[in-house]
Amino acid sequence: MTDSKGYFDLSKNRLSRRTALKGLAAGASLAAAPGFVRYAQAQSSAPIKIGFQSHRTGIGAAYGRWYEKTTAAAVKAINAAGGINGRPVEVVIEDDGTDPGRGAEVVAKFANQHKTDIVFGTLFSHVVIGSAPAAGENKIPYFVVSEGHHVASTKLNRYVFQPGITDVKSQIQAMAPWIASNAGKKVCQIFPDFAFGYDHRDYLPPALKAQGGEVIAQIAIPPTESSFTKYLPQIPAETEVIYHVMVGPAVLTFVKELGEFYGSNRPQLFGFIDSLEAVDINSPGLEFLDGSHFWEGSPRYAQADDSEAQKAYRAAVGIDDNGAAVGDPKDVSTAAHMFGCWETLYVVKKAMEDAGYKGPEDRAKLVEATEALTEFAEGPEHPQGKKIFNGKIHQCFGIQNISKVEGGKLKVVHKTSIEDGLYEPEGDYTTQAL
Amino acid sequence: MAFGPHLLLASLEGLVTAAVLALTALGLSLVFGVMRIVNVAHGEFFMLGAVLAWAITTAITGHPALGFLAALVIAPLLVGAVALVAERVVLRRLNYNPEATIVATIGLLYIIQQLALTFYGPEARPVEPPFNYRILLPWFGYSGYKLSVVAASALLLVATWLVLTRTKIGMVMRATQYDRETAQAFGIPVERVYAGVFALGAMLAAVAAVLIVPISQAHYLMGQDPLLLSFIVVIIGGLGSLRGTVVAALIIGLSDGIISVFFSPTLAKIIATFLVAMVLVFRPQGLFGTTAR
Amino acid sequence: MKGEASALKAYGLHVAVIGLLFALSFVLPPYHHGLVARIMVLATFAMGYNLLFGYVGLLSLGHAMFFAAGLYGAGLSVYHLGWSVPLAFAGGIGCGAVLALVIGLLALRTSGVAFMIVTMMFAQVFYLTILYFARWTGGDQGLVVPQGSRVMYLGGASFDLTNPAVRYRVALALFAIVLAVVLVLVRSGFGRVLVAIRENEERTKMLGFDTFANKLAAVIVSGTICAAAGAAYALLFGYVGSSFASVQYSILPLLWVLLGGAATALGPLVGTLAMYYVTDIASSYTSAWLLIVGVMLIVGVLFFPKGVLGTIRQRWLRWLP
């Protein structure tokens, strides 16, 4: 990649100075329209700078690439429609190496060197938590797309937000009713023995119990493991549903070994697609998943009842009906999560417009404007669906999809309601000083 | 599942781990023993083997066994060539200074990792096994390919042992390992031996990776664990002892599998690592090593 | 005397370096100001490592556990027990010292490569233990040390460690104190025994020195310095996480020391600075920054096989400590 100074330069979604200028021109012509006068007059034409903390290297690299593509597409769309407050949006990328220490340095670099208006886009939880203190100390709003429960736990600080993707605690809770009434009541959980797995370990049993189901065994597998067969005998014989949330490069092995272990005579399988993001569902060894079910944030495969907004979003990001890059069917996207980048940027746009945001001196106003948001309607800006936002815990809540593997595709069979995933807030960021 | 079958399964799994580990560690042991340098990039040669195996099997159509056999031959040769270049261009110029080679091989590690990320990508990619045969035991099913990995690894270990003990090349290598100066005095081209050993060590890692890749996918960060485990195996087994390396690989592989039957996995790893460390504390020369010179 | 003149030059140089770092705090732009503060803390970690590796010749691959002992010792006592900053800092150092004593007693039964592997394995045990007790340590995600608790009360004054200027000076103070301690140590009789052990342990033993006790003392001092760096890191930057206990953070100080020059007093600082800035600059030009770092390491080691300062000392400045 000939990536000079960290600006976007991706072959398909090219966002260079030139397109930024085009966006500016579009913004100028829109500004001539009556409704936009109020914005255009007050603003300088200097771009709004968004610092994108990206996992380009390290264990998160497969996600980072698609997060970048989605972000580029959203920025292109926003600029084509006149930018934010009449100003074009410019993205500056820094690689955090998927490392919390480097993550904190990158946030400081955005705040003090690139002087970006916000920091955005982090996925891996440990990087979010490691970077959060730096965001708080530099008083720079930090919009993450991580799905971790860390933001909503109110253990971070007032500058950290997650308005584009539902947190994992809510996702798990929303799955329980469907599992108990459709897959089975006796559930065995298999999860990685680190924080991502612990959310599932801690939140599923009570949610399932409330639905009349029961977790009968929990098998935690160390993150360094590359083979899983030796853990499979711990699955109780009376298990009706295996609930699996393995992540990382070894997941294909996991499924394959499950197949070798059980053959055709297996319990129901329910998993989080996190395991298979960026992995072709038709890879050798995954035949075993046929007929099993997955959580998906946003469906990977195009569905028959897709909204116009969903279709437009997919076209803008450049994924085909199978969720792979247009022109390269082997390049499978991280569709279930990356929509969060798109939606988060539109939340940032809305909040900046509400706050009358002019520059870094208005960051505190931006925080308050974001906290004042309550609801995002389904549409081009929120193609995954409607969401409600809790400004006290800086977290949004949306619908979730449950999809069945059928004929080498994922077909959505159930959509949860937002209410399925709501829980009591654990704290309140708005009481903290800005 | 009943205790007996569970233990059997854990042992089978341990055996597969041990087989691959023995090959990888043997490569490191040769480099470590003969050249007296710590090759931090050894795990990256392993990774490179797996990544090349993916590339080769993807390029060759037809029966999966065809591509796999090609990979088994071509991938180690390519990795060996890379190692040879690294040895000629960098390590030799450092005069095999132990400290400088650590920095240089860390540099090599970064370079190989970045090249893999750039040209291969961040995804984990599967390689189809040459055959799919599920052995049906009374209690559970087991992959026939996994057992063939154990057999193949055993064959390769025996072959390496024959080369080391029965051929002139092996004798020259052992002589260099025993005493570099004397070997040189007897007209052994020590530098060429070093280059050969470094390439051979990398090739062994690559072969191990090609064997394991149909079981666990190719990924650009897959090199770290084999590197650490190989270090442990080499030292526990005793430097330069092929028998020690194999026995240590078996101990590490099996203990990892079997302890996990009794304890929660992370606790099992803590216990296994601690016990092996304590073995080394009380027997610093390793199980089969002579006291370090 | 020639020795005294070179000692004077050496001390002068180090005072000048500290003075330069202090002066820099007024002129550095904010980002570099913050980065240099971080580098000074990590260079302290590297100095602790250098004491054992450079002067005693013991190559440990497990020093991340000492750094992490300080990091968690300080971070968790603030997070769970609500300790004040100075107390937590002392607690972190204490954890590191005790751990170093235990590890030293066990690992020093071995030498050479076995020492390297044993320390690596103990560090791995430590790392896995952090993951195992995730309910208290936060596991791989780690914990944020609350911003409000990172204020230090000393005497009547209060120092807000989240303030960049305060943070820089605290980091500099830590760095300066450890640098002075290391300088005094290596120039003392103890330091000479350590170097003698590195050069020829058998002979040192025959001369009547208890090499085990000296090596154990070196491990404890080294581990304590690394723990001090870790404790400072937790309190200054507000995050504790298991990645700081991973093997990567055992290899990094080795890399920094080798790059800057083993057994030189300022080598750790030079090495850490170089690694950080090359990474930072390279990553702003290309996403393939690892490649640049890798090439730099190889080119560097080809021309400076003894590290930057080690080679300078060998070729030009013989008096460099």
Coordinates of N, CA and C in Angstrom, one line a residue, chain C residues 41-144:
Chain C
V41 N 10.1 5.9 31.3 CA 9.7 4.8 32.2 C 10.2 3.4 31.7
L42 N 10.0 3.2 30.4 CA 10.4 1.9 29.8 C 11.9 1.8 29.7
A43 N 12.6 2.9 29.6 CA 14.1 2.9 29.6 C 14.5 2.4 31.0
T44 N 13.8 2.8 32.0 CA 14.1 2.4 33.4 C 14.0 0.9 33.5
F45 N 12.9 0.4 32.9 CA 12.7 -1.1 32.8 C 13.9 -1.7 32.1
A46 N 14.4 -1.1 31.0 CA 15.5 -1.6 30.3 C 16.8 -1.5 31.1
M47 N 16.9 -0.5 31.9 CA 18.1 -0.4 32.8 C 18.2 -1.5 33.8
G48 N 17.0 -1.8 34.4 CA 16.9 -2.9 35.3 C 17.4 -4.2 34.6
Y49 N 16.9 -4.4 33.4 CA 17.3 -5.6 32.6 C 18.8 -5.6 32.3
N50 N 19.3 -4.4 32.0 CA 20.7 -4.3 31.6 C 21.6 -4.7 32.8
L51 N 21.2 -4.4 34.0 CA 22.0 -4.7 35.1 C 22.3 -6.2 35.2
L52 N 21.3 -7.0 34.9 CA 21.5 -8.4 35.0 C 22.2 -8.9 33.7
F53 N 21.7 -8.5 32.5 CA 22.1 -9.0 31.3 C 23.5 -8.4 30.9
G54 N 23.6 -7.1 31.0 CA 24.8 -6.5 30.5 C 26.0 -6.7 31.5
Y55 N 25.8 -6.6 32.8 CA 26.9 -6.6 33.7 C 27.2 -8.0 34.2
V56 N 26.1 -8.8 34.5 CA 26.4 -10.2 35.0 C 26.4 -11.2 33.9
G57 N 25.9 -10.8 32.7 CA 25.9 -11.7 31.6 C 24.8 -12.8 31.7
L58 N 23.7 -12.5 32.5 CA 22.7 -13.5 32.6 C 21.5 -13.1 31.7
L59 N 21.3 -13.9 30.7 CA 20.2 -13.5 29.7 C 18.9 -14.1 30.2
S60 N 18.0 -13.2 30.7 CA 16.7 -13.6 31.1 C 15.7 -13.4 30.0
L61 N 14.8 -14.3 29.8 CA 13.7 -14.1 28.9 C 12.4 -14.0 29.7
G62 N 12.5 -13.5 30.9 CA 11.3 -13.5 31.7 C 11.1 -12.2 32.5
H63 N 11.8 -11.1 32.1 CA 11.7 -9.9 32.9 C 10.4 -9.2 32.9
A64 N 9.5 -9.6 31.9 CA 8.2 -9.0 31.9 C 7.5 -9.3 33.2
M65 N 7.8 -10.4 33.9 CA 7.1 -10.7 35.1 C 7.5 -9.7 36.2
F66 N 8.7 -9.2 36.2 CA 9.0 -8.2 37.2 C 8.3 -6.9 37.0
F67 N 8.3 -6.5 35.7 CA 7.6 -5.3 35.3 C 6.2 -5.4 35.6
A68 N 5.6 -6.6 35.3 CA 4.2 -6.8 35.6 C 3.9 -6.9 37.0
A69 N 4.8 -7.4 37.8 CA 4.6 -7.5 39.3 C 4.5 -6.1 39.8
G70 N 5.3 -5.2 39.4 CA 5.2 -3.8 39.8 C 3.9 -3.2 39.3
L71 N 3.6 -3.4 38.0 CA 2.4 -2.9 37.4 C 1.1 -3.3 38.1
Y72 N 1.0 -4.6 38.3 CA -0.2 -5.1 39.0 C -0.2 -4.8 40.5
G73 N 1.0 -4.9 41.1 CA 1.1 -4.6 42.5 C 0.6 -3.2 42.8
A74 N 1.0 -2.3 42.0 CA 0.6 -0.9 42.2 C -0.8 -0.7 41.8
G75 N -1.1 -1.2 40.6 CA -2.4 -0.9 40.0 C -3.6 -1.6 40.8
L76 N -3.4 -2.8 41.1 CA -4.5 -3.5 41.8 C -4.7 -3.0 43.2
S77 N -3.6 -2.5 43.9 CA -3.8 -2.0 45.3 C -4.5 -0.7 45.3
V78 N -4.3 0.1 44.2 CA -5.2 1.3 44.0 C -6.6 0.9 43.7
Y79 N -6.8 0.0 42.8 CA -8.1 -0.4 42.2 C -8.9 -1.1 43.3
H80 N -8.4 -2.1 43.9 CA -9.2 -2.9 44.9 C -9.1 -2.4 46.3
L81 N -7.9 -1.9 46.7 CA -7.8 -1.6 48.1 C -7.8 -0.1 48.4
G82 N -7.8 0.7 47.3 CA -7.9 2.1 47.5 C -6.7 2.8 48.1
W83 N -5.5 2.1 47.9 CA -4.3 2.7 48.5 C -3.9 4.0 47.8
S84 N -3.2 4.8 48.6 CA -2.7 6.1 48.0 C -1.5 5.8 47.1
V85 N -1.2 6.8 46.2 CA -0.2 6.6 45.2 C 1.2 6.2 45.8
P86 N 1.7 6.9 46.7 CA 3.1 6.5 47.2 C 3.1 5.1 47.8
L87 N 2.0 4.7 48.5 CA 1.9 3.4 49.1 C 1.8 2.3 48.1
A88 N 1.0 2.6 47.0 CA 0.8 1.6 46.0 C 2.1 1.5 45.2
F89 N 2.9 2.6 45.0 CA 4.2 2.5 44.3 C 5.1 1.6 45.1
A90 N 5.1 1.8 46.4 CA 6.0 1.0 47.3 C 5.5 -0.4 47.2
G91 N 4.2 -0.6 47.2 CA 3.7 -2.0 47.2 C 4.1 -2.7 45.9
G92 N 4.0 -2.0 44.8 CA 4.5 -2.6 43.5 C 5.9 -3.0 43.6
I93 N 6.8 -2.1 44.1 CA 8.2 -2.4 44.2 C 8.4 -3.6 45.1
G94 N 7.6 -3.7 46.2 CA 7.8 -4.8 47.1 C 7.4 -6.1 46.4
C95 N 6.3 -6.1 45.7 CA 5.9 -7.3 44.9 C 7.1 -7.8 44.1
G96 N 7.7 -6.8 43.3 CA 8.8 -7.2 42.4 C 10.0 -7.7 43.2
A97 N 10.3 -7.1 44.3 CA 11.5 -7.6 45.1 C 11.3 -9.0 45.6
V98 N 10.1 -9.3 46.1 CA 9.8 -10.6 46.6 C 9.9 -11.6 45.5
L99 N 9.2 -11.3 44.4 CA 9.2 -12.2 43.3 C 10.6 -12.5 42.8
A100 N 11.4 -11.4 42.7 CA 12.8 -11.5 42.2 C 13.6 -12.4 43.2
L101 N 13.3 -12.3 44.5 CA 14.0 -13.2 45.4 C 13.7 -14.6 45.2
V102 N 12.4 -14.9 45.0 CA 12.0 -16.3 44.8 C 12.5 -16.8 43.5
I103 N 12.3 -16.1 42.4 CA 12.8 -16.5 41.1 C 14.3 -16.7 41.1
G104 N 15.0 -15.7 41.7 CA 16.4 -15.8 41.8 C 16.9 -17.1 42.5
L105 N 16.3 -17.4 43.6 CA 16.7 -18.6 44.3 C 16.5 -19.9 43.5
L106 N 15.5 -19.9 42.7 CA 15.2 -21.1 41.8 C 16.1 -21.0 40.6
A107 N 15.9 -19.9 39.8 CA 16.5 -19.9 38.5 C 18.0 -19.9 38.5
L108 N 18.6 -19.3 39.6 CA 20.1 -19.2 39.6 C 20.8 -20.6 39.8
R109 N 20.0 -21.6 40.0 CA 20.5 -23.0 40.1 C 21.0 -23.3 38.7
T110 N 20.5 -22.6 37.7 CA 20.9 -22.9 36.3 C 21.7 -21.8 35.8
S111 N 22.3 -22.0 34.6 CA 23.0 -20.9 33.9 C 22.9 -21.0 32.4
G112 N 23.4 -20.0 31.7 CA 23.3 -20.1 30.2 C 21.9 -20.2 29.7
V113 N 21.8 -21.1 28.7 CA 20.5 -21.2 28.0 C 19.4 -21.7 28.9
A114 N 19.8 -22.6 29.9 CA 18.8 -23.1 30.8 C 18.2 -22.0 31.6
F115 N 19.1 -21.0 32.0 CA 18.6 -19.8 32.8 C 17.6 -19.1 31.9
M116 N 17.9 -18.9 30.7 CA 17.0 -18.2 29.7 C 15.7 -18.9 29.7
I117 N 15.6 -20.2 29.5 CA 14.4 -20.9 29.4 C 13.6 -20.9 30.7
V118 N 14.3 -21.1 31.8 CA 13.6 -21.2 33.1 C 12.9 -19.9 33.4
T119 N 13.7 -18.8 33.2 CA 13.0 -17.5 33.4 C 11.8 -17.3 32.5
M120 N 12.0 -17.7 31.3 CA 10.9 -17.6 30.3 C 9.6 -18.4 30.8
M121 N 9.9 -19.6 31.3 CA 8.8 -20.4 31.8 C 8.1 -19.8 33.1
F122 N 8.9 -19.3 34.0 CA 8.3 -18.7 35.2 C 7.5 -17.5 34.8
A123 N 8.0 -16.8 33.8 CA 7.2 -15.6 33.4 C 5.9 -16.0 32.7
Q124 N 6.0 -17.2 32.0 CA 4.8 -17.7 31.4 C 3.8 -18.1 32.5
V125 N 4.3 -18.8 33.5 CA 3.4 -19.1 34.7 C 2.8 -17.9 35.3
F126 N 3.6 -16.8 35.4 CA 3.1 -15.6 36.0 C 2.0 -15.0 35.1
Y127 N 2.2 -15.0 33.8 CA 1.3 -14.5 32.8 C 0.0 -15.3 32.9
L128 N 0.1 -16.6 32.9 CA -1.2 -17.4 32.9 C -1.9 -17.2 34.2
T129 N -1.1 -17.0 35.3 CA -1.8 -16.8 36.6 C -2.6 -15.5 36.5
I130 N -2.1 -14.5 35.9 CA -2.9 -13.2 35.7 C -4.2 -13.5 35.0
L131 N -4.1 -14.3 33.9 CA -5.3 -14.7 33.2 C -6.2 -15.5 34.0
Y132 N -5.7 -16.4 34.8 CA -6.5 -17.3 35.6 C -7.3 -16.6 36.7
F133 N -6.7 -15.5 37.2 CA -7.4 -14.8 38.2 C -8.1 -13.5 37.6
A134 N -8.7 -13.7 36.5 CA -9.2 -12.6 35.7 C -10.3 -11.8 36.5
R135 N -10.9 -12.4 37.5 CA -11.9 -11.7 38.2 C -11.3 -10.5 39.0
W136 N -10.0 -10.7 39.4 CA -9.4 -9.6 40.1 C -8.5 -8.8 39.2
T137 N -7.8 -9.4 38.2 CA -6.8 -8.7 37.4 C -7.4 -8.1 36.1
G138 N -8.7 -8.5 35.8 CA -9.2 -8.0 34.5 C -8.7 -8.9 33.4
G139 N -7.9 -9.9 33.6 CA -7.5 -10.8 32.6 C -6.8 -10.1 31.4
D140 N -7.1 -10.5 30.2 CA -6.4 -9.9 29.1 C -6.9 -8.5 28.8
Q141 N -8.2 -8.2 29.2 CA -8.7 -6.9 28.9 C -8.0 -5.8 29.8
G142 N -7.6 -6.3 31.0 CA -7.0 -5.3 31.9 C -8.0 -4.4 32.6
L143 N -7.4 -3.5 33.4 CA -8.3 -2.6 34.2 C -7.8 -1.2 34.0
V144 N -8.7 -0.3 34.1 CA -8.3 1.2 34.1 C -8.2 1.6 35.6

